[in-house]
């Protein structure tokens, strides 16, 4: 999926959009040597298999779902995300995206689902986005901390080296009570350098990622993703 904010897929009621406009449904499958979310492993540094389905409409409306295995050191084994939003462009170089993303963990013993709203803009090679939690399970954090107090600001610079090869530099900043509860820090930064290659059989990526959290080591990832129309 080529949205600024999210990856995923969803089932939609087509009557919400005009019948004369075009719509598309696309699926994606992939694998990564380590599933990172904002610089933090979600699989205990193990391999993840992932995939999703996306719906997009010419009006700019999109929705979808996406899933991955996870390992938090308990009985939680997978994550499934649901999202929807609106994306568009102004001219040839300026794009925007406003959306909502819900992270669900159906087999978790605790109530740890999350939902956040995000807004993103991009111009040519640079993209900036901001995300804020708006709903969260009762056991994401405990009182007196606020279980919806988490913000994430990120910027990514992607430069095309050739028609099929690109390099990107990423910086993200997380803050809030949820960050304090999870990592014993009121904020932290994550950063990454990635090289991606488009091929006839999918996209292959090589990424080096790290954070400024204490006792967190740099991570090297190898990823693969293949998208196709349904």
XYZ file of N, CA and C in Angstrom:
690
model
N 0.829 -1.186 0.000
C 0.000 0.000 0.000
C 0.872 1.248 0.000
N 0.484 2.228 -0.819
C 1.312 3.425 -0.943
C 0.699 4.624 -0.246
N 0.216 4.415 0.969
C -0.305 5.511 1.751
C 0.818 6.102 2.602
N 0.679 7.386 2.957
C 1.696 8.030 3.780
C 1.696 7.491 5.201
N 0.534 7.086 5.706
C 0.420 6.789 7.118
C 0.498 5.318 7.476
N -0.088 4.432 6.694
C -0.337 3.095 7.176
C -0.145 2.032 6.124
N -0.182 0.762 6.593
C -0.306 -0.390 5.725
C -1.574 -1.106 6.146
N -2.236 -1.832 5.236
C -3.385 -2.568 5.682
C -4.396 -2.914 4.640
N -5.727 -3.002 5.072
C -6.836 -3.388 4.216
C -8.163 -3.407 4.942
N -9.320 -3.558 4.233
C -10.629 -3.525 4.885
C -11.772 -3.865 3.945
N -12.941 -4.166 4.502
C -14.151 -4.387 3.727
C -14.982 -3.120 3.827
N -15.472 -2.597 2.689
C -16.207 -1.348 2.680
C -17.581 -1.509 2.057
N -18.470 -0.611 2.417
C -19.772 -0.527 1.775
C -19.619 0.385 0.570
N -19.749 -0.162 -0.637
C -19.432 0.607 -1.832
C -20.424 1.730 -2.088
N -21.575 1.692 -1.455
C -22.544 2.757 -1.670
C -22.107 4.076 -1.060
N -21.046 4.050 -0.272
C -20.545 5.280 0.320
C -19.886 6.177 -0.714
N -19.532 5.617 -1.888
C -18.821 6.387 -2.892
C -19.594 6.357 -4.196
N -19.284 7.299 -5.092
C -19.976 7.398 -6.354
C -19.726 6.203 -7.252
N -20.738 5.766 -7.979
C -20.605 4.588 -8.820
C -19.803 4.848 -10.077
N -19.638 6.120 -10.458
C -18.915 6.418 -11.689
C -17.403 6.486 -11.481
N -16.975 6.607 -10.239
C -15.543 6.696 -9.962
C -14.933 5.302 -9.894
N -13.609 5.238 -10.012
C -12.913 3.964 -10.019
C -12.452 3.587 -8.620
N -12.462 2.291 -8.343
C -11.988 1.774 -7.073
C -11.054 0.610 -7.338
N -10.203 0.308 -6.374
C -9.245 -0.781 -6.549
C -9.079 -1.518 -5.233
N -8.845 -2.813 -5.357
C -8.548 -3.647 -4.199
C -7.202 -4.320 -4.449
N -6.311 -4.185 -3.490
C -4.953 -4.717 -3.633
C -4.564 -5.480 -2.379
N -3.845 -6.565 -2.560
C -3.352 -7.356 -1.428
C -1.841 -7.296 -1.382
N -1.291 -7.570 -0.217
C 0.160 -7.612 -0.070
C 0.545 -8.716 0.902
N 1.656 -9.347 0.622
C 2.222 -10.356 1.507
C 3.706 -10.054 1.671
N 4.263 -10.471 2.797
C 5.673 -10.177 3.002
C 6.236 -10.867 4.221
N 7.511 -10.658 4.421
C 8.208 -11.208 5.577
C 9.353 -10.278 5.925
N 9.713 -10.257 7.195
C 10.826 -9.438 7.651
C 11.596 -10.196 8.722
N 12.874 -9.965 8.794
C 13.696 -10.660 9.780
C 13.436 -10.166 11.197
N 12.746 -9.015 11.323
C 12.415 -8.470 12.639
C 11.331 -7.418 12.440
N 10.189 -7.583 13.088
C 9.107 -6.616 12.971
C 9.332 -5.502 13.989
N 9.669 -4.310 13.480
C 9.876 -3.153 14.346
C 8.695 -2.198 14.255
N 8.287 -1.673 15.387
C 7.271 -0.619 15.448
C 7.869 0.548 16.202
N 8.113 1.617 15.491
C 8.741 2.804 16.068
C 10.064 2.457 16.741
N 10.811 1.614 16.035
C 12.140 1.257 16.466
C 12.220 0.115 17.455
N 11.070 -0.390 17.927
C 11.039 -1.425 18.960
C 10.549 -2.740 18.366
N 11.261 -3.833 18.645
C 10.850 -5.126 18.113
C 9.509 -5.563 18.681
N 8.664 -6.103 17.834
C 7.376 -6.659 18.234
C 7.390 -8.184 18.206
N 8.535 -8.761 17.838
C 8.637 -10.213 17.700
C 9.802 -10.782 18.496
N 10.275 -10.031 19.482
C 11.436 -10.474 20.266
C 12.622 -10.767 19.356
N 12.815 -9.880 18.364
C 13.916 -9.965 17.397
C 13.840 -11.200 16.505
N 12.637 -11.735 16.316
C 12.457 -12.915 15.455
C 11.745 -12.521 14.158
N 11.674 -13.472 13.248
C 11.070 -13.265 11.923
C 9.564 -13.041 12.045
N 9.022 -12.197 11.157
C 7.582 -11.976 11.086
C 7.092 -12.215 9.669
N 5.919 -12.823 9.571
C 5.218 -12.993 8.299
C 3.999 -12.085 8.337
N 3.798 -11.303 7.289
C 2.799 -10.244 7.321
C 2.004 -10.186 6.022
N 0.833 -9.572 6.083
C 0.046 -9.418 4.878
C -1.211 -8.613 5.126
N -1.792 -8.100 4.054
C -2.997 -7.300 4.201
C -3.744 -7.126 2.897
N -4.880 -6.452 2.985
C -5.712 -6.132 1.832
C -6.097 -4.661 1.925
N -6.007 -3.957 0.812
C -6.316 -2.527 0.773
C -7.421 -2.240 -0.226
N -8.284 -1.314 0.149
C -9.283 -0.763 -0.759
C -8.991 0.718 -0.936
N -8.979 1.174 -2.171
C -8.778 2.604 -2.422
C -9.740 3.069 -3.493
N -10.181 4.313 -3.369
C -11.143 4.899 -4.294
C -10.570 6.182 -4.865
N -10.963 6.491 -6.075
C -10.446 7.687 -6.734
C -10.758 8.967 -5.962
N -11.779 8.944 -5.117
C -12.124 10.119 -4.324
C -11.064 10.431 -3.283
N -10.193 9.450 -2.991
C -9.183 9.608 -1.955
C -9.455 8.755 -0.737
N -10.667 8.192 -0.654
C -11.014 7.344 0.487
C -10.309 5.999 0.380
N -9.801 5.507 1.498
C -9.169 4.193 1.524
C -9.467 3.513 2.852
N -9.273 2.205 2.879
C -9.456 1.446 4.110
C -8.752 0.114 3.939
N -8.514 -0.552 5.047
C -7.839 -1.822 4.912
C -7.617 -2.540 6.212
N -6.974 -3.689 6.097
C -6.573 -4.462 7.258
C -5.211 -5.087 6.982
N -4.459 -5.332 8.034
C -3.091 -5.839 7.917
C -2.788 -6.656 9.152
N -2.030 -7.741 9.020
C -1.766 -8.628 10.148
C -0.311 -9.073 10.175
N 0.157 -9.400 11.381
C 1.523 -9.895 11.578
C 1.564 -10.730 12.847
N 2.459 -11.683 12.885
C 2.721 -12.360 14.149
C 3.522 -11.442 15.062
N 3.360 -11.601 16.377
C 4.091 -10.820 17.369
C 4.538 -11.749 18.502
N 5.445 -11.258 19.316
C 5.910 -11.994 20.490
C 6.264 -10.990 21.575
N 5.354 -10.843 22.566
C 5.568 -9.923 23.673
C 6.021 -10.647 24.941
N 6.369 -11.923 24.817
C 6.774 -12.686 25.979
C 5.615 -13.246 26.770
N 4.394 -13.195 26.191
C 3.219 -13.784 26.838
C 2.466 -14.613 25.802
N 1.158 -14.776 25.987
C 0.388 -15.615 25.072
C -0.080 -14.883 23.813
N 0.175 -13.585 23.701
C -0.220 -12.832 22.508
C 0.614 -13.287 21.321
N -0.063 -13.726 20.250
C 0.671 -14.305 19.125
C 0.536 -13.520 17.827
N -0.484 -12.657 17.716
C -0.618 -11.923 16.463
C -1.301 -10.580 16.677
N -1.064 -9.705 15.724
C -1.646 -8.365 15.668
C -2.423 -8.241 14.374
N -3.607 -7.628 14.447
C -4.349 -7.317 13.234
C -4.808 -5.864 13.315
N -4.493 -5.111 12.273
C -4.800 -3.683 12.240
C -5.942 -3.403 11.276
N -6.753 -2.421 11.633
C -7.825 -1.942 10.765
C -7.668 -0.432 10.623
N -7.834 0.057 9.428
C -7.616 1.489 9.237
C -8.493 2.039 8.133
N -8.680 3.334 8.180
C -9.415 4.038 7.140
C -8.940 5.482 7.120
N -9.149 6.143 5.998
C -8.689 7.517 5.912
C -8.974 8.122 4.558
N -8.410 9.268 4.363
C -8.581 10.014 3.112
C -7.234 10.582 2.712
N -6.829 10.337 1.475
C -5.545 10.811 0.958
C -5.760 11.499 -0.385
N -4.915 12.459 -0.662
C -5.035 13.169 -1.928
C -3.758 13.915 -2.260
N -3.809 14.658 -3.329
C -2.646 15.417 -3.765
C -3.067 16.789 -4.260
N -2.125 17.715 -4.172
C -2.300 19.058 -4.712
C -1.133 19.286 -5.663
N -1.440 19.365 -6.939
C -0.374 19.459 -7.921
C 0.337 18.127 -8.068
N 1.556 18.159 -8.579
C 2.303 16.929 -8.831
C 3.136 16.472 -7.640
N 3.506 17.366 -6.737
C 4.491 17.031 -5.714
C 3.959 16.993 -4.283
N 2.822 17.625 -4.006
C 2.330 17.727 -2.633
C 1.216 16.720 -2.392
N 1.359 15.888 -1.339
C 0.351 14.897 -0.989
C -0.004 15.010 0.490
N -1.213 14.583 0.840
C -1.656 14.614 2.228
C -2.438 13.338 2.547
N -2.546 13.008 3.836
C -3.206 11.787 4.266
C -3.690 11.978 5.699
N -4.970 11.741 5.927
C -5.559 11.817 7.267
C -6.249 10.485 7.532
N -5.945 9.849 8.659
C -6.516 8.531 8.868
C -6.629 8.127 10.328
N -7.275 6.976 10.517
C -7.423 6.354 11.831
C -6.949 4.916 11.722
N -6.172 4.472 12.706
C -5.602 3.129 12.712
C -5.869 2.460 14.051
N -6.422 1.248 14.000
C -6.730 0.486 15.205
C -5.860 -0.756 15.259
N -5.069 -0.895 16.322
C -4.211 -2.057 16.530
C -4.934 -3.030 17.450
N -5.235 -4.225 16.960
C -5.952 -5.212 17.757
C -5.079 -6.434 18.019
N -5.227 -6.988 19.225
C -4.494 -8.197 19.639
C -5.519 -9.188 20.186
N -6.214 -9.907 19.299
C -7.372 -10.722 19.709
C -7.085 -11.801 20.737
N -5.893 -12.388 20.725
C -5.633 -13.474 21.672
C -4.828 -13.021 22.894
N -4.735 -11.716 23.113
C -4.031 -11.214 24.300
C -4.865 -11.458 25.545
N -4.207 -11.766 26.644
C -4.908 -11.962 27.910
C -5.421 -10.654 28.486
N -4.732 -9.564 28.189
C -5.092 -8.257 28.722
C -5.738 -7.387 27.650
N -6.363 -6.304 28.092
C -6.994 -5.345 27.188
C -5.941 -4.335 26.736
N -5.284 -4.628 25.588
C -4.149 -3.805 25.152
C -4.333 -3.219 23.752
N -5.546 -3.287 23.201
C -5.779 -2.703 21.882
C -5.582 -1.190 21.927
N -5.191 -0.625 20.770
C -4.916 0.810 20.661
C -5.588 1.373 19.419
N -5.912 2.660 19.463
C -6.410 3.350 18.279
C -5.829 4.742 18.211
N -5.383 5.174 17.037
C -4.777 6.500 16.921
C -5.194 7.187 15.631
N -5.200 8.497 15.684
C -5.439 9.306 14.497
C -4.108 9.856 14.029
N -3.987 10.019 12.717
C -2.719 10.482 12.148
C -2.981 11.459 11.017
N -2.017 12.322 10.809
C -2.049 13.246 9.677
C -0.650 13.304 9.088
N -0.577 13.282 7.767
C 0.728 13.288 7.102
C 0.690 14.186 5.873
N 1.829 14.765 5.589
C 2.006 15.531 4.365
C 3.344 15.124 3.758
N 3.424 15.222 2.450
C 4.696 14.947 1.786
C 4.883 15.913 0.629
N 6.137 16.190 0.347
C 6.498 17.024 -0.795
C 7.739 16.428 -1.439
N 7.576 15.988 -2.659
C 8.645 15.333 -3.394
C 9.222 14.177 -2.588
N 10.417 14.337 -2.031
C 11.113 13.223 -1.385
C 10.909 13.164 0.122
N 10.273 14.169 0.718
C 10.186 14.215 2.172
C 8.743 14.089 2.648
N 8.540 13.307 3.713
C 7.218 13.117 4.305
C 7.311 13.352 5.810
N 6.273 14.003 6.363
C 6.195 14.269 7.795
C 4.815 13.842 8.281
N 4.759 13.145 9.427
C 3.461 12.738 9.956
C 3.437 12.864 11.474
N 2.203 12.991 11.992
C 1.978 13.091 13.430
C 0.844 12.150 13.804
N 1.025 11.368 14.877
C 0.015 10.424 15.340
C -0.249 10.644 16.823
N -1.524 10.460 17.215
C -1.906 10.625 18.613
C -2.913 9.558 19.003
N -2.689 8.897 20.143
C -3.631 7.895 20.627
C -4.949 8.561 21.016
N -6.065 7.935 20.622
C -7.379 8.460 20.991
C -8.195 7.447 21.769
N -7.835 6.177 21.709
C -8.497 5.167 22.532
C -7.507 4.043 22.804
N -7.647 3.419 23.967
C -6.724 2.364 24.357
C -7.373 1.464 25.391
N -6.947 0.207 25.405
C -7.442 -0.742 26.378
C -7.064 -0.345 27.793
N -7.832 -0.843 28.740
C -7.649 -0.439 30.136
C -6.329 -0.901 30.725
N -5.681 -1.888 30.087
C -4.434 -2.412 30.628
C -3.212 -2.055 29.781
N -3.360 -1.050 28.909
C -2.197 -0.541 28.178
C -1.217 0.070 29.160
N -1.729 0.908 30.060
C -0.963 1.410 31.207
C -1.917 1.445 32.401
N -1.382 1.589 33.580
C -2.203 1.650 34.783
C -2.222 3.058 35.335
N -3.267 3.373 36.080
C -3.378 4.690 36.707
C -2.236 4.902 37.686
N -1.787 6.149 37.902
C -2.404 7.397 37.444
C -1.979 7.832 36.040
N -1.236 6.999 35.326
C -0.832 7.368 33.975
C -2.028 7.320 33.034
N -1.991 8.166 32.006
C -3.070 8.270 31.024
C -2.812 7.291 29.885
N -3.752 6.360 29.642
C -3.510 5.325 28.632
C -3.687 5.813 27.200
N -4.037 7.077 27.003
C -4.084 7.633 25.640
C -3.077 8.766 25.448
N -2.171 8.907 26.393
C -1.179 9.980 26.280
C 0.073 9.454 25.585
N 0.027 9.421 24.255
C 1.212 9.080 23.463
C 1.143 9.796 22.120
N 2.230 10.461 21.771
C 2.339 11.168 20.500
C 3.554 10.645 19.747
N 3.430 10.640 18.433
C 4.554 10.202 17.608
C 4.688 11.137 16.417
N 5.861 11.729 16.293
C 6.175 12.616 15.177
C 7.325 11.990 14.393
N 7.164 11.889 13.080
C 8.223 11.271 12.291
C 8.416 12.014 10.974
N 9.610 11.899 10.464
C 9.911 12.440 9.142
C 10.784 11.442 8.399
N 10.530 11.298 7.113
C 11.271 10.355 6.290
C 11.658 11.019 4.979
N 12.913 10.894 4.641
C 13.425 11.402 3.374
C 13.755 10.214 2.487
N 13.097 10.116 1.353
C 13.315 9.007 0.420
C 13.823 9.548 -0.904
N 14.972 9.066 -1.310
C 15.601 9.565 -2.542
C 15.731 8.425 -3.551
N 15.188 8.607 -4.757
C 15.309 7.564 -5.781
C 16.695 7.582 -6.428
N 17.432 6.515 -6.231
C 18.750 6.403 -6.852
C 18.607 6.048 -8.325
N 17.625 5.220 -8.620
C 17.310 4.838 -9.994
C 15.815 4.549 -10.061
N 15.345 4.018 -11.181
C 13.929 3.713 -11.316
C 13.480 2.615 -10.363
N 14.375 1.766 -9.931
C 14.000 0.635 -9.079
C 14.691 0.627 -7.718
N 15.645 1.527 -7.503
C 16.414 1.535 -6.260
C 16.237 2.871 -5.550
N 15.971 2.815 -4.236
C 15.816 4.049 -3.466
C 16.447 3.899 -2.091
N 16.826 5.016 -1.519
C 17.395 5.048 -0.180
C 16.554 6.000 0.663
N 16.329 5.657 1.919
C 15.518 6.502 2.786
C 16.167 6.653 4.152
N 15.955 7.816 4.741
C 16.431 8.134 6.089
C 15.214 8.512 6.922
N 15.088 7.898 8.091
C 13.907 8.095 8.932
C 14.298 8.567 10.326
N 13.479 9.464 10.885
C 13.631 9.882 12.277
C 12.243 9.973 12.906
N 12.074 9.377 14.087
C 10.805 9.437 14.787
C 11.006 9.817 16.251
N 9.975 10.435 16.841
C 10.060 10.872 18.234
C 8.762 10.509 18.943
N 8.855 9.661 19.968
C 7.701 9.217 20.758
C 7.731 9.871 22.130
N 6.552 10.254 22.637
C 6.490 10.876 23.958
C 5.135 10.613 24.588
N 5.055 10.769 25.932
C 3.795 10.628 26.647
C 3.834 9.586 27.737
N 2.713 9.485 28.483
C 2.619 8.554 29.601
C 2.781 7.102 29.171
N 2.274 6.750 27.988
C 2.385 5.369 27.517
C 3.852 5.007 27.294
N 4.605 5.928 26.746
C 6.042 5.714 26.562
C 6.720 5.524 27.919
N 6.337 6.336 28.885
C 6.912 6.210 30.227
C 6.625 4.837 30.817
N 5.396 4.358 30.664
C 5.019 3.059 31.222
C 5.744 1.913 30.535
N 5.903 2.006 29.242
C 6.502 0.902 28.480
C 8.018 0.863 28.590
N 8.660 2.029 28.566
C 10.115 2.071 28.419
C 10.842 2.795 29.543
N 10.093 3.263 30.564
C 10.689 3.963 31.697
C 11.428 5.226 31.263
N 10.965 5.833 30.187
C 11.477 7.112 29.691
C 10.273 7.940 29.243
N 10.305 9.258 29.461
C 9.160 10.061 29.049
C 9.137 10.328 27.551
N 10.262 10.033 26.869
C 10.325 10.179 25.419
C 11.539 9.429 24.903
N 11.522 9.132 23.611
C 12.699 8.535 22.982
C 12.631 8.773 21.484
N 13.764 8.625 20.829
C 13.849 8.800 19.378
C 14.225 7.478 18.722
N 13.706 7.261 17.529
C 14.135 6.125 16.722
C 14.558 6.637 15.361
N 15.522 5.950 14.751
C 16.024 6.385 13.452
C 16.444 5.165 12.653
N 16.405 5.327 11.327
C 16.696 4.188 10.459
C 17.215 4.668 9.117
N 18.000 3.803 8.512
C 18.497 4.002 7.150
C 18.135 2.759 6.360
N 17.458 2.936 5.230
C 16.959 1.784 4.478
C 17.288 1.910 2.996
N 17.529 0.769 2.385
C 17.754 0.666 0.947
C 16.724 -0.302 0.396
N 15.957 0.133 -0.617
C 14.887 -0.695 -1.174
C 15.077 -0.899 -2.672
N 14.785 -2.113 -3.113
C 14.927 -2.477 -4.514
C 13.623 -3.093 -5.021
N 13.029 -2.456 -6.035
C 11.835 -2.998 -6.675
C 12.235 -3.991 -7.759
N 11.596 -5.155 -7.735
C 11.851 -6.180 -8.737
C 10.532 -6.657 -9.324
N 10.602 -7.527 -10.320
C 9.391 -8.082 -10.916
C 8.636 -8.990 -9.955
N 9.304 -9.457 -8.913
C 8.663 -10.376 -7.972
C 8.519 -9.764 -6.570
N 8.570 -8.449 -6.468
C 8.348 -7.781 -5.203
C 9.447 -6.803 -4.842
N 9.336 -6.230 -3.652
C 10.305 -5.254 -3.162
C 11.152 -5.863 -2.047
N 12.448 -5.734 -2.179
C 13.389 -6.227 -1.179
C 14.010 -5.019 -0.482
N 14.098 -5.064 0.847
C 14.633 -3.933 1.591
C 15.677 -4.385 2.608
N 16.627 -3.507 2.830
C 17.676 -3.718 3.834
C 17.695 -2.481 4.720
N 17.522 -2.677 6.027
C 17.360 -1.558 6.945
C 18.267 -1.702 8.160
N 18.841 -0.584 8.580
C 19.551 -0.498 9.855
C 18.772 0.472 10.731
N 18.370 0.018 11.933
C 17.513 0.822 12.800
C 18.065 0.848 14.215
N 17.785 1.949 14.935
C 18.230 2.060 16.318
C 17.345 3.073 17.037
N 17.439 3.097 18.360
C 16.771 4.088 19.190
C 17.790 4.643 20.186
N 17.388 5.690 20.904
C 18.269 6.222 21.941
C 17.869 5.733 23.330
N 17.044 4.666 23.396
C 16.698 4.063 24.670
C 17.919 3.348 25.261
N 17.988 3.314 26.573
C 19.088 2.635 27.237
C 19.016 1.131 26.959
N 20.159 0.519 26.795
C 20.276 -0.935 26.603
C 19.588 -1.437 25.332
N 19.361 -0.550 24.367
C 18.774 -0.967 23.095
C 19.857 -0.922 22.028
N 20.089 -2.048 21.380
C 21.156 -2.152 20.393
C 20.630 -1.908 18.975
N 21.489 -1.475 18.053
C 21.084 -1.330 16.648
C 20.609 -2.665 16.082
N 19.685 -2.582 15.139
C 19.123 -3.775 14.530
C 19.255 -3.697 13.014
N 19.538 -4.825 12.407
C 19.638 -4.939 10.955
C 18.500 -5.819 10.469
N 17.741 -5.326 9.487
C 16.565 -6.037 9.002
C 16.671 -6.301 7.512
N 16.181 -7.455 7.111
C 15.996 -7.792 5.716
C 14.520 -8.062 5.501
N 13.906 -7.358 4.551
C 12.469 -7.490 4.344
C 12.103 -7.753 2.905
N 10.912 -8.319 2.741
C 10.382 -8.600 1.411
C 8.887 -8.316 1.414
N 8.392 -7.694 0.334
C 6.963 -7.409 0.203
C 6.546 -7.530 -1.246
N 5.389 -8.166 -1.444
C 4.852 -8.325 -2.797
C 3.389 -7.886 -2.787
N 3.036 -6.989 -3.676
C 1.670 -6.485 -3.803
C 1.074 -6.909 -5.126
N -0.254 -7.156 -5.111
C -0.926 -7.559 -6.336
C -2.396 -7.170 -6.262
N -2.984 -6.903 -7.407
C -4.386 -6.512 -7.477
C -5.294 -7.725 -7.385
N -6.462 -7.509 -6.771
C -7.455 -8.572 -6.648
C -8.618 -8.335 -7.609
